[in-house]
PDB file of C-alpha atoms in Angstrom:
ATOM      1  CA  MET V 772       0.061  -0.023   0.068  1.00  0.00           C
ATOM      2  CA  SER V 773       1.201   3.523  -0.850  1.00  0.00           C
ATOM      3  CA  ILE V 774       2.309   6.040   2.030  1.00  0.00           C
ATOM      4  CA  ARG V 775      -0.209   8.499   2.370  1.00  0.00           C
ATOM      5  CA  ALA V 776       1.502  10.543   4.912  1.00  0.00           C
ATOM      6  CA  VAL V 777       4.902  11.881   6.151  1.00  0.00           C
ATOM      7  CA  VAL V 778       5.154  12.283   9.961  1.00  0.00           C
ATOM      8  CA  TRP V 779       8.279  14.743  10.793  1.00  0.00           C
ATOM      9  CA  ASP V 780      10.564  15.104  13.607  1.00  0.00           C
ATOM     10  CA  VAL V 781      11.726  19.187  14.311  1.00  0.00           C
ATOM     11  CA  ASP V 782      14.873  19.478  15.893  1.00  0.00           C
ATOM     12  CA  ASP V 783      18.126  19.050  13.185  1.00  0.00           C
ATOM     13  CA  THR V 784      15.516  17.421  10.792  1.00  0.00           C
ATOM     14  CA  LEU V 785      13.643  20.429   9.790  1.00  0.00           C
ATOM     15  CA  PHE V 786      15.044  22.927  11.803  1.00  0.00           C
ATOM     16  CA  ASP V 787      18.732  23.570  12.394  1.00  0.00           C
ATOM     17  CA  TYR V 788      18.891  22.985  16.001  1.00  0.00           C
ATOM     18  CA  SER V 789      22.412  22.248  16.068  1.00  0.00           C
ATOM     19  CA  GLY V 790      23.528  25.525  14.392  1.00  0.00           C
ATOM     20  CA  ALA V 791      20.866  27.757  16.503  1.00  0.00           C
ATOM     21  CA  ASP V 792      21.885  26.105  19.375  1.00  0.00           C
ATOM     22  CA  ARG V 793      25.982  26.992  18.943  1.00  0.00           C
ATOM     23  CA  ILE V 794      25.442  30.508  17.493  1.00  0.00           C
ATOM     24  CA  GLY V 795      22.887  31.109  20.589  1.00  0.00           C
ATOM     25  CA  MET V 796      25.251  29.435  23.416  1.00  0.00           C
ATOM     26  CA  ARG V 797      28.156  31.742  22.262  1.00  0.00           C
ATOM     27  CA  LEU V 798      25.832  34.768  22.015  1.00  0.00           C
ATOM     28  CA  HIS V 799      24.533  33.879  25.555  1.00  0.00           C
ATOM     29  CA  LEU V 800      27.831  33.103  27.450  1.00  0.00           C
ATOM     30  CA  THR V 801      29.342  36.291  25.925  1.00  0.00           C
ATOM     31  CA  ALA V 802      26.263  38.553  27.557  1.00  0.00           C
ATOM     32  CA  GLU V 803      27.018  36.536  30.374  1.00  0.00           C
ATOM     33  CA  GLY V 804      30.703  37.181  30.664  1.00  0.00           C
ATOM     34  CA  LEU V 805      31.063  33.227  31.315  1.00  0.00           C
ATOM     35  CA  LEU V 806      32.444  32.260  27.844  1.00  0.00           C
ATOM     36  CA  ALA V 807      36.582  32.344  29.099  1.00  0.00           C
ATOM     37  CA  GLU V 808      35.530  29.775  31.859  1.00  0.00           C
ATOM     38  CA  TYR V 809      34.745  27.152  29.354  1.00  0.00           C
ATOM     39  CA  GLY V 810      37.535  27.309  26.966  1.00  0.00           C
ATOM     40  CA  THR V 811      35.871  27.705  23.799  1.00  0.00           C
ATOM     41  CA  VAL V 812      32.227  27.633  22.263  1.00  0.00           C
ATOM     42  CA  ASP V 813      32.614  24.260  20.962  1.00  0.00           C
ATOM     43  CA  GLU V 814      33.953  22.959  24.611  1.00  0.00           C
ATOM     44  CA  ALA V 815      30.737  24.390  26.087  1.00  0.00           C
ATOM     45  CA  ILE V 816      28.639  22.988  23.503  1.00  0.00           C
ATOM     46  CA  VAL V 817      29.702  19.546  24.042  1.00  0.00           C
ATOM     47  CA  ARG V 818      29.547  19.970  27.684  1.00  0.00           C
ATOM     48  CA  TRP V 819      25.391  21.567  27.070  1.00  0.00           C
ATOM     49  CA  ARG V 820      24.296  18.824  25.150  1.00  0.00           C
ATOM     50  CA  ALA V 821      25.635  16.089  27.396  1.00  0.00           C
ATOM     51  CA  ILE V 822      23.831  17.642  30.355  1.00  0.00           C
ATOM     52  CA  THR V 823      20.938  18.201  28.211  1.00  0.00           C
ATOM     53  CA  ASP V 824      20.940  14.295  27.231  1.00  0.00           C
ATOM     54  CA  THR V 825      21.362  13.360  30.879  1.00  0.00           C
ATOM     55  CA  GLN V 826      18.426  15.358  31.951  1.00  0.00           C
ATOM     56  CA  TRP V 827      16.267  14.710  29.232  1.00  0.00           C
ATOM     57  CA  ALA V 828      16.660  10.740  30.303  1.00  0.00           C
ATOM     58  CA  ARG V 829      15.642  11.588  33.617  1.00  0.00           C
ATOM     59  CA  PHE V 830      12.512  13.422  32.266  1.00  0.00           C
ATOM     60  CA  ALA V 831      11.748  10.668  30.004  1.00  0.00           C
ATOM     61  CA  ALA V 832      11.947   8.038  32.820  1.00  0.00           C
ATOM     62  CA  GLY V 833       9.408  10.069  34.660  1.00  0.00           C
ATOM     63  CA  GLU V 834      12.062  11.526  37.268  1.00  0.00           C
ATOM     64  CA  VAL V 835      11.287  15.361  36.636  1.00  0.00           C
ATOM     65  CA  ASP V 836       8.984  17.289  34.645  1.00  0.00           C
ATOM     66  CA  PHE V 837       9.431  19.401  31.525  1.00  0.00           C
ATOM     67  CA  GLN V 838      10.589  22.900  33.567  1.00  0.00           C
ATOM     68  CA  GLY V 839      12.663  20.298  36.213  1.00  0.00           C
ATOM     69  CA  GLN V 840      14.395  19.208  33.690  1.00  0.00           C
ATOM     70  CA  ARG V 841      15.285  22.886  32.136  1.00  0.00           C
ATOM     71  CA  ARG V 842      16.319  24.049  35.405  1.00  0.00           C
ATOM     72  CA  ASP V 843      18.627  21.155  36.053  1.00  0.00           C
ATOM     73  CA  ARG V 844      20.344  21.695  33.010  1.00  0.00           C
ATOM     74  CA  VAL V 845      21.096  25.273  33.803  1.00  0.00           C
ATOM     75  CA  ARG V 846      22.415  24.433  37.421  1.00  0.00           C
ATOM     76  CA  VAL V 847      24.613  21.330  36.286  1.00  0.00           C
ATOM     77  CA  PHE V 848      26.011  23.526  33.589  1.00  0.00           C
ATOM     78  CA  LEU V 849      27.071  26.183  35.712  1.00  0.00           C
ATOM     79  CA  GLY V 850      27.658  24.167  38.909  1.00  0.00           C
ATOM     80  CA  GLN V 851      25.807  26.636  41.009  1.00  0.00           C
ATOM     81  CA  GLU V 852      22.408  26.024  43.336  1.00  0.00           C
ATOM     82  CA  LEU V 853      19.895  28.143  41.942  1.00  0.00           C
ATOM     83  CA  THR V 854      16.228  28.478  43.313  1.00  0.00           C
ATOM     84  CA  ASP V 855      13.857  27.655  40.538  1.00  0.00           C
ATOM     85  CA  ALA V 856      13.398  31.564  39.609  1.00  0.00           C
ATOM     86  CA  GLN V 857      16.991  32.303  38.904  1.00  0.00           C
ATOM     87  CA  ALA V 858      17.220  28.727  36.744  1.00  0.00           C
ATOM     88  CA  ASP V 859      14.165  29.914  34.639  1.00  0.00           C
ATOM     89  CA  ALA V 860      15.759  33.199  34.127  1.00  0.00           C
ATOM     90  CA  TRP V 861      18.953  31.996  33.164  1.00  0.00           C
ATOM     91  CA  PHE V 862      17.274  29.561  30.546  1.00  0.00           C
ATOM     92  CA  GLN V 863      15.180  32.461  29.445  1.00  0.00           C
ATOM     93  CA  ARG V 864      18.353  34.871  28.647  1.00  0.00           C
ATOM     94  CA  TYR V 865      19.378  32.050  26.888  1.00  0.00           C
ATOM     95  CA  ILE V 866      16.422  31.326  24.899  1.00  0.00           C
ATOM     96  CA  ALA V 867      16.302  34.545  23.769  1.00  0.00           C
ATOM     97  CA  HIS V 868      19.542  34.698  21.648  1.00  0.00           C
ATOM     98  CA  TYR V 869      19.378  30.979  20.654  1.00  0.00           C
ATOM     99  CA  GLU V 870      15.987  32.460  18.628  1.00  0.00           C
ATOM    100  CA  THR V 871      17.940  35.031  16.858  1.00  0.00           C
ATOM    101  CA  ALA V 872      19.278  32.100  14.916  1.00  0.00           C
ATOM    102  CA  TRP V 873      16.599  29.853  14.232  1.00  0.00           C
ATOM    103  CA  ALA V 874      16.231  28.921  10.824  1.00  0.00           C
ATOM    104  CA  LEU V 875      15.028  26.060   8.386  1.00  0.00           C
ATOM    105  CA  PHE V 876      17.504  23.601   6.617  1.00  0.00           C
ATOM    106  CA  PRO V 877      17.289  24.878   2.671  1.00  0.00           C
ATOM    107  CA  ASP V 878      15.903  21.680   1.417  1.00  0.00           C
ATOM    108  CA  VAL V 879      12.531  21.700   4.175  1.00  0.00           C
ATOM    109  CA  LEU V 880      10.615  24.140   1.978  1.00  0.00           C
ATOM    110  CA  PRO V 881      11.130  22.575  -1.625  1.00  0.00           C
ATOM    111  CA  VAL V 882      10.346  19.188  -0.159  1.00  0.00           C
ATOM    112  CA  LEU V 883       7.111  20.094   1.868  1.00  0.00           C
ATOM    113  CA  ASP V 884       6.053  22.037  -1.365  1.00  0.00           C
ATOM    114  CA  ALA V 885       6.872  19.169  -3.411  1.00  0.00           C
ATOM    115  CA  LEU V 886       4.515  16.860  -1.221  1.00  0.00           C
ATOM    116  CA  ALA V 887       1.888  18.866  -0.446  1.00  0.00           C
ATOM    117  CA  ALA V 888      -0.701  17.675  -2.763  1.00  0.00           C
ATOM    118  CA  SER V 889       0.551  14.387  -2.492  1.00  0.00           C
ATOM    119  CA  HIS V 890       0.878  13.612   1.378  1.00  0.00           C
ATOM    120  CA  ARG V 891      -0.478  14.643   4.494  1.00  0.00           C
ATOM    121  CA  HIS V 892       1.913  15.891   7.160  1.00  0.00           C
ATOM    122  CA  ALA V 893       2.476  15.450  11.039  1.00  0.00           C
ATOM    123  CA  VAL V 894       5.025  16.504  13.207  1.00  0.00           C
ATOM    124  CA  LEU V 895       5.892  13.930  16.179  1.00  0.00           C
ATOM    125  CA  SER V 896       8.541  15.371  18.485  1.00  0.00           C
ATOM    126  CA  ASN V 897      10.677  14.367  21.887  1.00  0.00           C
ATOM    127  CA  SER V 898       9.862  18.078  23.239  1.00  0.00           C
ATOM    128  CA  SER V 899       6.711  19.639  24.586  1.00  0.00           C
ATOM    129  CA  ILE V 900       3.963  21.364  22.422  1.00  0.00           C
ATOM    130  CA  ARG V 901       4.701  24.578  23.887  1.00  0.00           C
ATOM    131  CA  VAL V 902       8.170  24.484  22.569  1.00  0.00           C
ATOM    132  CA  GLN V 903       7.257  23.022  19.144  1.00  0.00           C
ATOM    133  CA  ASP V 904       4.311  25.007  18.593  1.00  0.00           C
ATOM    134  CA  HIS V 905       5.872  28.104  19.114  1.00  0.00           C
ATOM    135  CA  LYS V 906       9.195  27.342  17.054  1.00  0.00           C
ATOM    136  CA  LEU V 907       7.208  26.051  14.062  1.00  0.00           C
ATOM    137  CA  ARG V 908       4.656  29.275  14.141  1.00  0.00           C
ATOM    138  CA  VAL V 909       8.153  31.264  14.129  1.00  0.00           C
ATOM    139  CA  LEU V 910       9.572  29.139  11.236  1.00  0.00           C
ATOM    140  CA  GLY V 911       6.385  29.762   9.238  1.00  0.00           C
ATOM    141  CA  VAL V 912       5.657  26.290   8.911  1.00  0.00           C
ATOM    142  CA  TYR V 913       3.272  25.512  11.427  1.00  0.00           C
ATOM    143  CA  ASP V 914       0.345  25.481   9.116  1.00  0.00           C
ATOM    144  CA  ARG V 915       1.710  22.574   7.339  1.00  0.00           C
ATOM    145  CA  PHE V 916       0.845  19.826   9.564  1.00  0.00           C
ATOM    146  CA  GLU V 917      -2.665  18.650  10.226  1.00  0.00           C
ATOM    147  CA  VAL V 918      -1.060  16.969  13.562  1.00  0.00           C
ATOM    148  CA  ILE V 919       1.848  17.872  16.249  1.00  0.00           C
ATOM    149  CA  LEU V 920       2.561  15.287  18.942  1.00  0.00           C
ATOM    150  CA  CYS V 921       5.116  15.902  21.184  1.00  0.00           C
ATOM    151  CA  ALA V 922       6.400  13.317  23.956  1.00  0.00           C
ATOM    152  CA  ALA V 923       5.812  15.907  27.477  1.00  0.00           C
ATOM    153  CA  GLU V 924       1.843  16.001  26.451  1.00  0.00           C
ATOM    154  CA  LEU V 925       1.708  12.012  25.316  1.00  0.00           C
ATOM    155  CA  GLY V 926       3.433  10.234  28.226  1.00  0.00           C
ATOM    156  CA  VAL V 927       5.616   8.401  25.687  1.00  0.00           C
ATOM    157  CA  SER V 928       8.891   9.523  23.941  1.00  0.00           C
ATOM    158  CA  LYS V 929      10.744   7.905  20.539  1.00  0.00           C
ATOM    159  CA  PRO V 930      11.974   5.253  20.072  1.00  0.00           C
ATOM    160  CA  GLU V 931       9.135   3.550  22.121  1.00  0.00           C
ATOM    161  CA  ALA V 932       6.733   1.919  19.349  1.00  0.00           C
ATOM    162  CA  GLY V 933       3.537   3.734  21.501  1.00  0.00           C
ATOM    163  CA  ALA V 934       4.967   7.567  20.266  1.00  0.00           C
ATOM    164  CA  PHE V 935       4.863   6.342  16.307  1.00  0.00           C
ATOM    165  CA  LEU V 936       1.693   4.553  17.014  1.00  0.00           C
ATOM    166  CA  ALA V 937      -0.030   7.606  18.446  1.00  0.00           C
ATOM    167  CA  ALA V 938       0.748   9.739  15.618  1.00  0.00           C
ATOM    168  CA  CYS V 939      -0.834   7.134  13.226  1.00  0.00           C
ATOM    169  CA  GLU V 940      -4.055   6.840  15.555  1.00  0.00           C
ATOM    170  CA  ALA V 941      -3.991  10.719  15.109  1.00  0.00           C
ATOM    171  CA  LEU V 942      -4.038  10.288  11.067  1.00  0.00           C
ATOM    172  CA  GLU V 943      -6.535   7.656  11.100  1.00  0.00           C
ATOM    173  CA  LEU V 944      -3.995   5.612   9.563  1.00  0.00           C
ATOM    174  CA  ALA V 945      -1.802   2.028  10.094  1.00  0.00           C
ATOM    175  CA  PRO V 946       1.211   2.412  10.349  1.00  0.00           C
ATOM    176  CA  HIS V 947       2.705   0.928   6.818  1.00  0.00           C
ATOM    177  CA  GLU V 948       0.748   4.118   5.203  1.00  0.00           C
ATOM    178  CA  VAL V 949       2.774   6.261   7.187  1.00  0.00           C
ATOM    179  CA  ALA V 950       6.611   7.317   6.413  1.00  0.00           C
ATOM    180  CA  TYR V 951       8.391   8.828   9.827  1.00  0.00           C
ATOM    181  CA  VAL V 952      11.728  11.574   8.930  1.00  0.00           C
ATOM    182  CA  GLY V 953      13.985  11.912  11.355  1.00  0.00           C
ATOM    183  CA  ASP V 954      17.554  12.614  12.215  1.00  0.00           C
ATOM    184  CA  HIS V 955      18.496  10.388  14.805  1.00  0.00           C
ATOM    185  CA  PRO V 956      19.385   6.649  13.703  1.00  0.00           C
ATOM    186  CA  GLU V 957      18.337   4.840  16.687  1.00  0.00           C
ATOM    187  CA  ILE V 958      15.466   7.231  18.196  1.00  0.00           C
ATOM    188  CA  ASP V 959      14.132   8.150  14.937  1.00  0.00           C
ATOM    189  CA  GLY V 960      15.161   5.432  12.090  1.00  0.00           C
ATOM    190  CA  ARG V 961      15.029   2.477  14.359  1.00  0.00           C
ATOM    191  CA  GLY V 962      12.054   3.301  16.255  1.00  0.00           C
ATOM    192  CA  ALA V 963       9.805   3.932  13.645  1.00  0.00           C
ATOM    193  CA  ALA V 964      11.283   0.921  11.419  1.00  0.00           C
ATOM    194  CA  GLU V 965      10.461  -0.948  14.472  1.00  0.00           C
ATOM    195  CA  ALA V 966       6.886   0.560  14.761  1.00  0.00           C
ATOM    196  CA  GLY V 967       5.938  -0.605  11.249  1.00  0.00           C
ATOM    197  CA  LEU V 968       6.261   2.639   9.628  1.00  0.00           C
ATOM    198  CA  LEU V 969       8.441   3.864   6.800  1.00  0.00           C
ATOM    199  CA  SER V 970      11.548   4.818   8.035  1.00  0.00           C
ATOM    200  CA  VAL V 971      13.634   7.520   6.842  1.00  0.00           C
ATOM    201  CA  TRP V 972      16.761   8.503   8.179  1.00  0.00           C
ATOM    202  CA  ILE V 973      18.204  11.897   7.496  1.00  0.00           C
ATOM    203  CA  ASP V 974      21.712  12.013   7.771  1.00  0.00           C
ATOM    204  CA  ARG V 975      23.228  15.408   7.043  1.00  0.00           C
ATOM    205  CA  TYR V 976      26.416  14.978   8.064  1.00  0.00           C
ATOM    206  CA  GLY V 977      27.460  11.493   6.745  1.00  0.00           C
ATOM    207  CA  GLY V 978      27.880  10.235  10.344  1.00  0.00           C
ATOM    208  CA  VAL V 979      28.339   6.459  10.468  1.00  0.00           C
ATOM    209  CA  HIS V 980      26.073   5.398  13.449  1.00  0.00           C
ATOM    210  CA  THR V 981      24.659   2.259  12.629  1.00  0.00           C
ATOM    211  CA  ASP V 982      23.589  -0.435   9.732  1.00  0.00           C
ATOM    212  CA  ALA V 983      21.069   1.264   7.839  1.00  0.00           C
ATOM    213  CA  THR V 984      21.260  -1.352   5.138  1.00  0.00           C
ATOM    214  CA  ALA V 985      19.024  -3.865   6.435  1.00  0.00           C
ATOM    215  CA  PRO V 986      15.776  -4.769   4.921  1.00  0.00           C
ATOM    216  CA  THR V 987      13.654  -3.747   8.351  1.00  0.00           C
ATOM    217  CA  GLY V 988      15.985  -0.605   8.858  1.00  0.00           C
ATOM    218  CA  PRO V 989      15.295   2.992   7.704  1.00  0.00           C
ATOM    219  CA  HIS V 990      16.554   4.535   4.678  1.00  0.00           C
ATOM    220  CA  ARG V 991      19.271   6.382   4.344  1.00  0.00           C
ATOM    221  CA  ILE V 992      19.407   9.910   2.931  1.00  0.00           C
ATOM    222  CA  ALA V 993      21.587  12.866   2.716  1.00  0.00           C
ATOM    223  CA  SER V 994      19.028  15.459   1.936  1.00  0.00           C
ATOM    224  CA  LEU V 995      15.080  15.601   1.788  1.00  0.00           C
ATOM    225  CA  ALA V 996      15.568  16.064  -2.047  1.00  0.00           C
ATOM    226  CA  GLU V 997      15.841  12.427  -1.768  1.00  0.00           C
ATOM    227  CA  LEU V 998      12.344  11.898  -0.066  1.00  0.00           C
ATOM    228  CA  PRO V 999       9.956  11.872  -2.773  1.00  0.00           C
ATOM    229  CA  ALA V1000      11.670   8.859  -4.749  1.00  0.00           C
ATOM    230  CA  ILE V1001      11.571   6.965  -1.530  1.00  0.00           C
ATOM    231  CA  LEU V1002       7.748   7.805  -0.703  1.00  0.00           C
ATOM    232  CA  GLY V1003       7.196   7.097  -4.915  1.00  0.00           C
ATOM    233  CA  ALA V1004       5.551  10.543  -4.988  1.00  0.00           C
ATOM    234  CA  ASP V1005       4.805  11.892  -8.094  1.00  0.00           C
ATOM    235  CA  THR V1006       6.446  14.835  -8.488  1.00  0.00           C
ATOM    236  CA  ARG V1007       9.662  16.601 -10.256  1.00  0.00           C
ATOM    237  CA  PHE V1008      11.701  17.199  -6.839  1.00  0.00           C
ATOM    238  CA  GLY V1009      13.242  14.075  -6.528  1.00  0.00           C
ATOM    239  CA  ALA V1010      17.009  12.101  -6.094  1.00  0.00           C
ATOM    240  CA  PRO V1011      18.392   8.737  -6.373  1.00  0.00           C
ATOM    241  CA  SER V1012      19.906   8.213  -2.519  1.00  0.00           C
ATOM    242  CA  THR V1013      23.466   9.139  -2.447  1.00  0.00           C
ATOM    243  CA  PHE V1014      23.797   6.294  -0.129  1.00  0.00           C
ATOM    244  CA  GLY V1015      22.642   3.551  -2.534  1.00  0.00           C
TER     245      GLY V1015
END
């Protein structure tokens, strides 16, 4: 049966999260007078992202709520005992700098345009509706998606099958009628494949993370320009995969 809908990850799939995070953190640490304490921006980003991954795992396990994991990210990063109000204020100052660098990847609008008439579109993110709703509106693509689902509200996160199946249920489609596109080979790629969706892993930077050639594994692409060909979409916007 043909694919009738595409469900999208957001960060580092549609939205250049890594680029915005790096620019935002540089601006923020400079404004806070903290850049010298972390050596280089790259070293600060490595530390920030490692802390983010740890705190997000706590949130996913139900050990802390969404706002709590944000506060703990700040406390661990700074190595300080902060009140909730202090941690919230620091994080909001960071967000203000981070948002100045928000941008879609250049291949996003062309592929959304190309697939607009042939496929339905939705979002499934391991974030919160509050965060991703605002982000998609600022980026000007909110109205492209008929369903937006996030882990914080669903109570289940990728790579659990329940997250992907919730998106299919919201679209009233069977998993084999839905494609999922995401940037993480395991959380997105393998998770979607194991849930029964057509899984597409967007590997923009050519990382070697997993065996993506297995018949039941994700299709691996380097650009969203390759997606219509995988979906079998009748469009003029498609290219053979550079990974074979």
